[in-house]
């Protein structure tokens, strides 16, 4: 699932590509985007990003809201649009664009230059400077619909502070997130993922931030020292920014990487995320995992000082998550 870093990256690119221009906004062939005509042909004012939500603001105070969810993704390109393929939900295109056609698929790596090897599968978008992007296609989002100003504002009001916030307003002030966390008995692991408390932090960053600050993920919010919450917030900003630029989430420090290299090698980007069953880079203890509120949590029992009972609740190595999941909830 894209976390805040990825969403803010799309916003920055699409601002550069489309802001101030008249655009064609079209539904895919399955017609699951019935609102397209509301903004088609209008001028894009700018693209907003808050947490995991994108808002393409058009003249007339209309916002095309996109939430990528777990499976949504953009494909970008230059020149004429390709034939609609797959589960295409929406297309955005510069009105009157297109001469030579250059596809995003194909020899992406040859065009990328110093490419870090992002785990994302859609790394084909990397070669395009945003000013060359004539169109994007959107597939698999949780939402793609047009909001009026009131509905957009209501969404903003629901979302917690965002470490990547770059807009006026209170999304850059973490105080209300701290207040909420300190009033709750819910585990800090769950609270960090709750988008009404903090927006933009997903499963990778929550696991890694808790490890980096040596916090037991099962600690109730009310028992986490304010000093630790402040440190987590402060730390999240450069981590998310780096992920935004690189399209690769790297949370390990050079000194902790087995390779000792400045650029993390494959498999040493994270301390705990998806490293269950492997030894901790710092203490050597085996990393554990468990399903919490429908998403898998990873932790180091020694560095994060979890209790024997908490450790015993971890999934046994080799257990299928699907089998353990049952009635799970999705978080936005
Ligand atoms: Zn450890």
CSV table of C-alpha atoms and ligand atoms in Angstrom, one decimal:
chain,number,residue,atom,x,y,z
A,1,UNK,CA,0.0,0.0,0.0
A,2,UNK,CA,1.4,3.4,-0.9
A,3,UNK,CA,2.2,5.4,2.2
A,4,UNK,CA,2.4,9.2,2.5
A,5,UNK,CA,5.7,9.4,0.8
A,6,UNK,CA,4.3,7.9,-2.4
A,7,UNK,CA,1.1,10.0,-2.4
A,8,UNK,CA,3.0,13.3,-1.9
A,9,UNK,CA,5.4,12.3,-4.7
A,10,UNK,CA,2.4,11.9,-7.1
A,11,UNK,CA,1.1,15.2,-6.0
A,12,UNK,CA,4.4,17.0,-6.7
A,13,UNK,CA,4.7,15.3,-10.1
A,14,UNK,CA,1.1,16.0,-11.2
A,15,UNK,CA,1.3,19.6,-10.0
A,16,UNK,CA,4.4,20.0,-12.3
A,17,UNK,CA,2.7,18.3,-15.2
A,18,UNK,CA,-0.9,19.6,-15.0
A,19,UNK,CA,-1.4,22.6,-12.7
A,20,UNK,CA,-2.7,25.7,-14.6
A,21,UNK,CA,-3.8,23.6,-17.6
A,22,UNK,CA,-7.1,22.6,-19.1
A,23,UNK,CA,-7.4,18.8,-18.8
A,24,UNK,CA,-9.5,16.0,-20.2
A,25,UNK,CA,-10.6,13.7,-17.4
A,26,UNK,CA,-12.2,10.5,-18.7
A,27,UNK,CA,-13.6,7.4,-17.2
A,28,UNK,CA,-12.3,3.9,-18.0
A,29,UNK,CA,-14.4,1.5,-20.1
A,30,UNK,CA,-16.0,0.0,-17.1
A,31,UNK,CA,-17.7,3.3,-16.3
A,32,UNK,CA,-16.9,3.1,-12.6
A,33,UNK,CA,-16.0,6.8,-12.6
A,34,UNK,CA,-19.3,8.4,-13.3
A,35,UNK,CA,-18.2,11.8,-12.0
A,36,UNK,CA,-15.6,12.4,-14.7
A,37,UNK,CA,-17.8,14.8,-16.7
A,38,UNK,CA,-17.9,17.2,-13.7
A,39,UNK,CA,-14.3,18.1,-14.2
A,40,UNK,CA,-13.6,17.1,-17.8
A,41,UNK,CA,-12.4,20.1,-19.8
A,42,UNK,CA,-11.8,22.3,-16.7
A,43,UNK,CA,-8.5,23.9,-15.6
A,44,UNK,CA,-6.6,22.2,-12.8
A,45,UNK,CA,-5.7,24.7,-10.1
A,46,UNK,CA,-3.3,22.4,-8.1
A,47,UNK,CA,-2.9,19.0,-6.6
A,48,UNK,CA,-3.2,18.6,-2.8
A,49,UNK,CA,-1.9,15.7,-0.8
A,50,UNK,CA,-2.8,15.0,2.8
A,51,UNK,CA,-1.8,11.7,4.2
A,52,UNK,CA,-2.9,9.0,1.7
A,53,UNK,CA,-5.4,11.3,-0.1
A,54,UNK,CA,-4.9,13.2,-3.3
A,55,UNK,CA,-7.2,16.1,-4.3
A,56,UNK,CA,-7.0,17.5,-7.8
A,57,UNK,CA,-8.5,20.9,-7.4
A,58,UNK,CA,-10.3,22.2,-10.5
A,59,UNK,CA,-11.8,25.7,-11.1
A,60,UNK,CA,-15.3,25.9,-9.6
A,61,UNK,CA,-14.1,24.4,-6.3
A,62,UNK,CA,-14.3,20.8,-7.5
A,63,UNK,CA,-11.9,18.3,-6.2
A,64,UNK,CA,-11.1,15.0,-7.9
A,65,UNK,CA,-10.4,12.8,-4.8
A,66,UNK,CA,-8.1,9.8,-5.3
A,67,UNK,CA,-7.3,7.3,-2.6
A,68,UNK,CA,-5.0,4.6,-3.9
A,69,UNK,CA,-5.8,2.1,-1.2
A,70,UNK,CA,-3.9,-1.1,-1.2
A,71,UNK,CA,-3.9,-1.7,-4.9
A,72,UNK,CA,-4.3,1.6,-6.7
A,73,UNK,CA,-1.5,2.9,-9.0
A,74,UNK,CA,-0.9,5.5,-11.7
A,75,UNK,CA,0.8,4.9,-15.0
A,76,UNK,CA,2.2,8.0,-16.7
A,77,UNK,CA,3.1,8.7,-20.2
A,78,UNK,CA,3.8,11.2,-23.0
A,79,UNK,CA,2.1,11.7,-26.3
A,80,UNK,CA,-1.3,10.2,-27.3
A,81,UNK,CA,-3.1,7.9,-24.9
A,82,UNK,CA,-2.7,4.2,-25.4
A,83,UNK,CA,-5.6,1.9,-26.0
A,84,UNK,CA,-7.5,1.3,-22.7
A,85,UNK,CA,-6.3,-1.8,-21.1
A,86,UNK,CA,-6.9,-3.7,-17.8
A,87,UNK,CA,-9.1,-2.3,-15.0
A,88,UNK,CA,-8.7,1.3,-16.1
A,89,UNK,CA,-10.7,3.6,-13.8
A,90,UNK,CA,-9.7,7.0,-15.0
A,91,UNK,CA,-7.5,9.0,-17.3
A,92,UNK,CA,-6.2,12.5,-17.0
A,93,UNK,CA,-4.7,14.2,-20.0
A,94,UNK,CA,-3.5,17.6,-21.0
A,95,UNK,CA,-6.1,19.0,-23.4
A,96,UNK,CA,-4.6,19.0,-26.9
A,97,UNK,CA,-1.4,17.2,-25.9
A,98,UNK,CA,0.6,14.7,-27.8
A,99,UNK,CA,3.0,14.4,-30.7
A,100,UNK,CA,5.5,11.6,-30.4
A,101,UNK,CA,4.4,8.7,-28.3
A,102,UNK,CA,6.7,7.4,-25.5
A,103,UNK,CA,5.4,4.6,-23.3
A,104,UNK,CA,6.2,4.3,-19.7
A,105,UNK,CA,6.5,0.5,-20.0
A,106,UNK,CA,9.5,-1.1,-21.5
A,107,UNK,CA,13.1,-0.1,-20.9
A,108,UNK,CA,12.5,2.0,-17.8
A,109,UNK,CA,15.8,1.2,-16.1
A,110,UNK,CA,17.8,2.3,-19.0
A,111,UNK,CA,16.3,5.8,-18.8
A,112,UNK,CA,16.4,6.2,-15.0
A,113,UNK,CA,20.0,7.0,-14.4
A,114,UNK,CA,21.0,6.5,-10.8
A,115,UNK,CA,18.0,4.4,-9.9
A,116,UNK,CA,17.9,2.9,-6.4
A,117,UNK,CA,15.7,-0.1,-7.2
A,118,UNK,CA,12.4,0.7,-5.6
A,119,UNK,CA,10.3,-2.3,-4.4
A,120,UNK,CA,7.3,-0.8,-6.2
A,121,UNK,CA,6.3,-2.6,-9.4
A,122,UNK,CA,5.4,0.6,-11.2
A,123,UNK,CA,8.9,2.0,-11.3
A,124,UNK,CA,8.3,2.5,-15.1
A,125,UNK,CA,7.2,6.0,-14.2
A,126,UNK,CA,10.6,7.0,-13.0
A,127,UNK,CA,12.1,8.0,-16.4
A,128,UNK,CA,9.7,10.8,-17.0
A,129,UNK,CA,10.5,14.3,-15.9
A,130,UNK,CA,7.1,15.5,-14.7
A,131,UNK,CA,7.0,18.3,-17.3
A,132,UNK,CA,7.0,15.6,-20.0
A,133,UNK,CA,4.0,13.9,-18.6
A,134,UNK,CA,1.0,14.3,-20.9
A,135,UNK,CA,-1.4,11.9,-19.2
A,136,UNK,CA,-1.9,9.4,-16.4
A,137,UNK,CA,-4.0,6.3,-16.2
A,138,UNK,CA,-5.4,5.2,-12.8
A,139,UNK,CA,-6.1,1.6,-11.9
A,140,UNK,CA,-7.4,-0.1,-8.8
A,141,UNK,CA,-8.0,2.9,-6.5
A,142,UNK,CA,-10.2,2.7,-3.4
A,143,UNK,CA,-11.8,5.9,-4.5
A,144,UNK,CA,-11.8,8.2,-7.5
A,145,UNK,CA,-14.7,10.6,-7.4
A,146,UNK,CA,-15.4,14.3,-7.5
A,147,UNK,CA,-15.9,16.2,-4.2
A,148,UNK,CA,-17.3,19.7,-3.7
A,149,UNK,CA,-15.4,22.1,-1.4
A,150,UNK,CA,-17.5,21.1,1.6
A,151,UNK,CA,-16.9,17.4,1.3
A,152,UNK,CA,-13.1,18.0,0.7
A,153,UNK,CA,-12.9,20.1,3.8
A,154,UNK,CA,-14.8,17.5,5.8
A,155,UNK,CA,-12.2,15.0,4.7
A,156,UNK,CA,-9.3,17.3,5.7
A,157,UNK,CA,-11.0,17.8,9.1
A,158,UNK,CA,-11.1,14.1,9.7
A,159,UNK,CA,-7.4,13.5,8.9
A,160,UNK,CA,-4.6,13.8,11.5
A,161,UNK,CA,-1.4,15.8,11.1
A,162,UNK,CA,0.8,14.7,8.2
A,163,UNK,CA,4.6,14.7,8.5
A,164,UNK,CA,4.8,15.7,4.9
A,165,UNK,CA,2.2,18.5,5.2
A,166,UNK,CA,3.2,21.5,3.0
A,167,UNK,CA,0.0,23.4,3.0
A,168,UNK,CA,-1.3,26.1,5.3
A,169,UNK,CA,-3.5,24.7,8.1
A,170,UNK,CA,-2.9,22.5,11.0
A,171,UNK,CA,-1.8,19.3,9.3
A,172,UNK,CA,1.8,20.2,10.1
A,173,UNK,CA,1.2,20.6,13.8
A,174,UNK,CA,1.5,17.3,15.6
A,175,UNK,CA,0.1,18.5,18.9
A,176,UNK,CA,-3.4,17.3,18.5
A,177,UNK,CA,-2.1,13.9,17.4
A,178,UNK,CA,0.0,13.7,20.6
A,179,UNK,CA,-3.1,14.7,22.7
A,180,UNK,CA,-5.2,11.9,21.1
A,181,UNK,CA,-2.5,9.3,21.6
A,182,UNK,CA,-2.0,10.2,25.2
A,183,UNK,CA,-5.7,9.8,25.9
A,184,UNK,CA,-6.0,6.3,24.5
A,185,UNK,CA,-5.5,2.8,25.8
A,186,UNK,CA,-5.2,1.4,22.3
A,187,UNK,CA,-1.7,0.1,21.4
A,188,UNK,CA,0.7,2.7,19.9
A,189,UNK,CA,1.1,0.3,16.9
A,190,UNK,CA,-2.6,0.7,16.1
A,191,UNK,CA,-2.7,4.4,16.8
A,192,UNK,CA,0.2,5.2,14.5
A,193,UNK,CA,-1.7,3.6,11.6
A,194,UNK,CA,-5.0,5.5,12.4
A,195,UNK,CA,-5.2,8.2,9.7
A,196,UNK,CA,-7.5,10.3,12.0
A,197,UNK,CA,-4.6,10.6,14.4
A,198,UNK,CA,-1.6,10.8,12.0
A,199,UNK,CA,-2.0,10.8,8.3
A,200,UNK,CA,0.4,9.3,5.8
A,201,UNK,CA,2.1,6.7,8.0
A,202,UNK,CA,1.4,3.1,6.9
A,203,UNK,CA,2.5,-0.3,7.8
A,204,UNK,CA,6.2,0.0,6.9
A,205,UNK,CA,6.8,3.3,8.6
A,206,UNK,CA,4.9,2.4,11.8
A,207,UNK,CA,6.9,-0.7,12.3
A,208,UNK,CA,10.2,0.9,11.5
A,209,UNK,CA,9.6,4.1,13.6
A,210,UNK,CA,8.6,2.0,16.6
A,211,UNK,CA,11.8,0.0,16.2
A,212,UNK,CA,14.0,3.1,15.7
A,213,UNK,CA,12.7,4.5,18.9
A,214,UNK,CA,12.8,1.2,20.7
A,215,UNK,CA,9.1,1.3,21.6
A,216,UNK,CA,7.2,-1.8,22.6
A,217,UNK,CA,4.4,-1.7,19.9
A,218,UNK,CA,1.9,-3.0,22.4
A,219,UNK,CA,2.3,-0.1,24.7
A,220,UNK,CA,-1.0,1.7,25.3
A,221,UNK,CA,-0.9,5.2,23.8
A,222,UNK,CA,-1.4,6.8,27.1
A,223,UNK,CA,1.8,5.2,28.5
A,224,UNK,CA,4.1,6.4,25.7
A,225,UNK,CA,6.2,9.3,26.9
A,226,UNK,CA,5.5,12.6,25.1
A,227,UNK,CA,9.2,12.9,24.5
A,228,UNK,CA,9.1,9.7,22.5
A,229,UNK,CA,6.1,10.8,20.5
A,230,UNK,CA,7.9,14.0,19.6
A,231,UNK,CA,11.0,12.1,18.6
A,232,UNK,CA,8.9,9.7,16.4
A,233,UNK,CA,7.2,12.7,14.6
A,234,UNK,CA,10.5,14.5,14.1
A,235,UNK,CA,12.2,11.3,12.8
A,236,UNK,CA,9.3,10.5,10.4
A,237,UNK,CA,9.7,13.7,8.4
A,238,UNK,CA,13.1,13.0,6.8
A,239,UNK,CA,12.3,9.3,6.5
A,240,UNK,CA,9.1,10.0,4.5
A,241,UNK,CA,10.8,12.7,2.5
A,242,UNK,CA,13.6,10.4,1.5
A,243,UNK,CA,11.0,7.8,0.5
A,244,UNK,CA,9.2,10.4,-1.6
A,245,UNK,CA,12.4,11.3,-3.5
A,246,UNK,CA,13.7,7.8,-3.9
A,247,UNK,CA,10.5,5.8,-4.2
A,248,UNK,CA,12.2,3.5,-1.8
A,249,UNK,CA,11.5,3.3,1.9
A,250,UNK,CA,14.8,2.9,3.7
A,251,UNK,CA,14.8,3.1,7.5
A,252,UNK,CA,18.1,1.5,8.5
A,253,UNK,CA,21.1,3.5,9.4
A,254,UNK,CA,24.4,2.8,7.7
A,255,UNK,CA,26.1,1.6,10.9
A,256,UNK,CA,23.4,-1.1,11.3
A,257,UNK,CA,23.5,-2.5,7.8
A,258,UNK,CA,25.3,-5.8,7.3
A,259,UNK,CA,26.9,-4.3,4.2
A,260,UNK,CA,27.9,-1.1,6.0
A,261,UNK,CA,27.2,0.7,2.7
A,262,UNK,CA,25.8,4.2,2.4
A,263,UNK,CA,23.1,3.0,0.0
A,264,UNK,CA,21.2,0.1,1.6
A,265,UNK,CA,21.4,-3.2,-0.3
A,266,UNK,CA,18.3,-5.3,-1.0
A,267,UNK,CA,17.1,-6.8,2.2
A,268,UNK,CA,18.6,-4.3,4.5
A,269,UNK,CA,16.2,-1.4,3.9
A,270,UNK,CA,14.2,-2.2,7.0
A,271,UNK,CA,14.9,-3.2,10.6
A,272,UNK,CA,11.8,-5.3,11.2
A,273,UNK,CA,9.3,-4.9,8.4
A,274,UNK,CA,8.9,-8.2,6.6
A,275,UNK,CA,12.0,-9.5,8.4
A,276,UNK,CA,10.2,-12.0,10.6
A,277,UNK,CA,12.2,-15.1,11.3
A,278,UNK,CA,15.4,-13.2,10.5
A,279,UNK,CA,18.0,-11.9,13.0
A,280,UNK,CA,17.7,-8.3,14.1
A,281,UNK,CA,20.5,-6.2,12.6
A,282,UNK,CA,21.2,-4.6,16.0
A,283,UNK,CA,20.9,-7.4,18.6
A,284,UNK,CA,20.6,-10.6,16.6
A,285,UNK,CA,17.3,-11.7,18.1
A,286,UNK,CA,14.7,-13.2,15.8
A,287,UNK,CA,12.2,-10.7,14.4
A,288,UNK,CA,8.5,-11.5,15.2
A,289,UNK,CA,5.2,-10.7,13.5
A,290,UNK,CA,1.6,-10.7,14.4
A,291,UNK,CA,-1.7,-9.5,12.8
A,292,UNK,CA,-3.0,-6.5,14.5
A,293,UNK,CA,-6.2,-4.9,13.3
A,294,UNK,CA,-5.9,-6.6,9.9
A,295,UNK,CA,-2.3,-5.5,9.2
A,296,UNK,CA,0.9,-7.4,10.1
A,297,UNK,CA,3.0,-5.9,12.8
A,298,UNK,CA,6.8,-6.7,13.0
A,299,UNK,CA,9.0,-6.2,16.0
A,300,UNK,CA,12.3,-7.1,17.7
A,301,UNK,CA,11.5,-8.7,21.1
A,302,UNK,CA,14.8,-7.6,22.6
A,303,UNK,CA,15.3,-4.1,21.4
A,304,UNK,CA,11.6,-3.2,21.8
A,305,UNK,CA,11.4,-5.0,25.2
A,306,UNK,CA,8.2,-6.9,24.5
A,307,UNK,CA,6.9,-9.3,27.3
A,308,UNK,CA,7.1,-13.1,27.1
A,309,UNK,CA,3.3,-13.1,26.7
A,310,UNK,CA,3.4,-10.6,23.8
A,311,UNK,CA,6.1,-12.6,22.2
A,312,UNK,CA,4.1,-15.8,22.7
A,313,UNK,CA,1.2,-14.2,20.8
A,314,UNK,CA,3.4,-13.9,17.7
A,315,UNK,CA,2.6,-16.0,14.7
A,316,UNK,CA,4.7,-19.1,14.5
A,317,UNK,CA,7.1,-19.0,11.6
A,318,UNK,CA,5.6,-20.4,8.5
A,319,UNK,CA,2.0,-19.8,9.6
A,320,UNK,CA,-0.1,-18.3,6.9
A,321,UNK,CA,-1.3,-14.8,7.6
A,322,UNK,CA,-4.5,-15.4,5.6
A,323,UNK,CA,-5.5,-18.3,7.9
A,324,UNK,CA,-4.9,-16.1,11.0
A,325,UNK,CA,-6.6,-13.1,9.6
A,326,UNK,CA,-10.4,-13.9,9.9
A,327,UNK,CA,-12.6,-10.9,10.0
A,328,UNK,CA,-10.1,-8.2,9.5
A,329,UNK,CA,-10.7,-4.5,9.1
A,330,UNK,CA,-9.1,-2.2,6.6
A,331,UNK,CA,-7.7,1.1,7.7
A,332,UNK,CA,-7.6,4.3,5.7
B,1,LIG,ZN1,16.9,-6.3,18.1
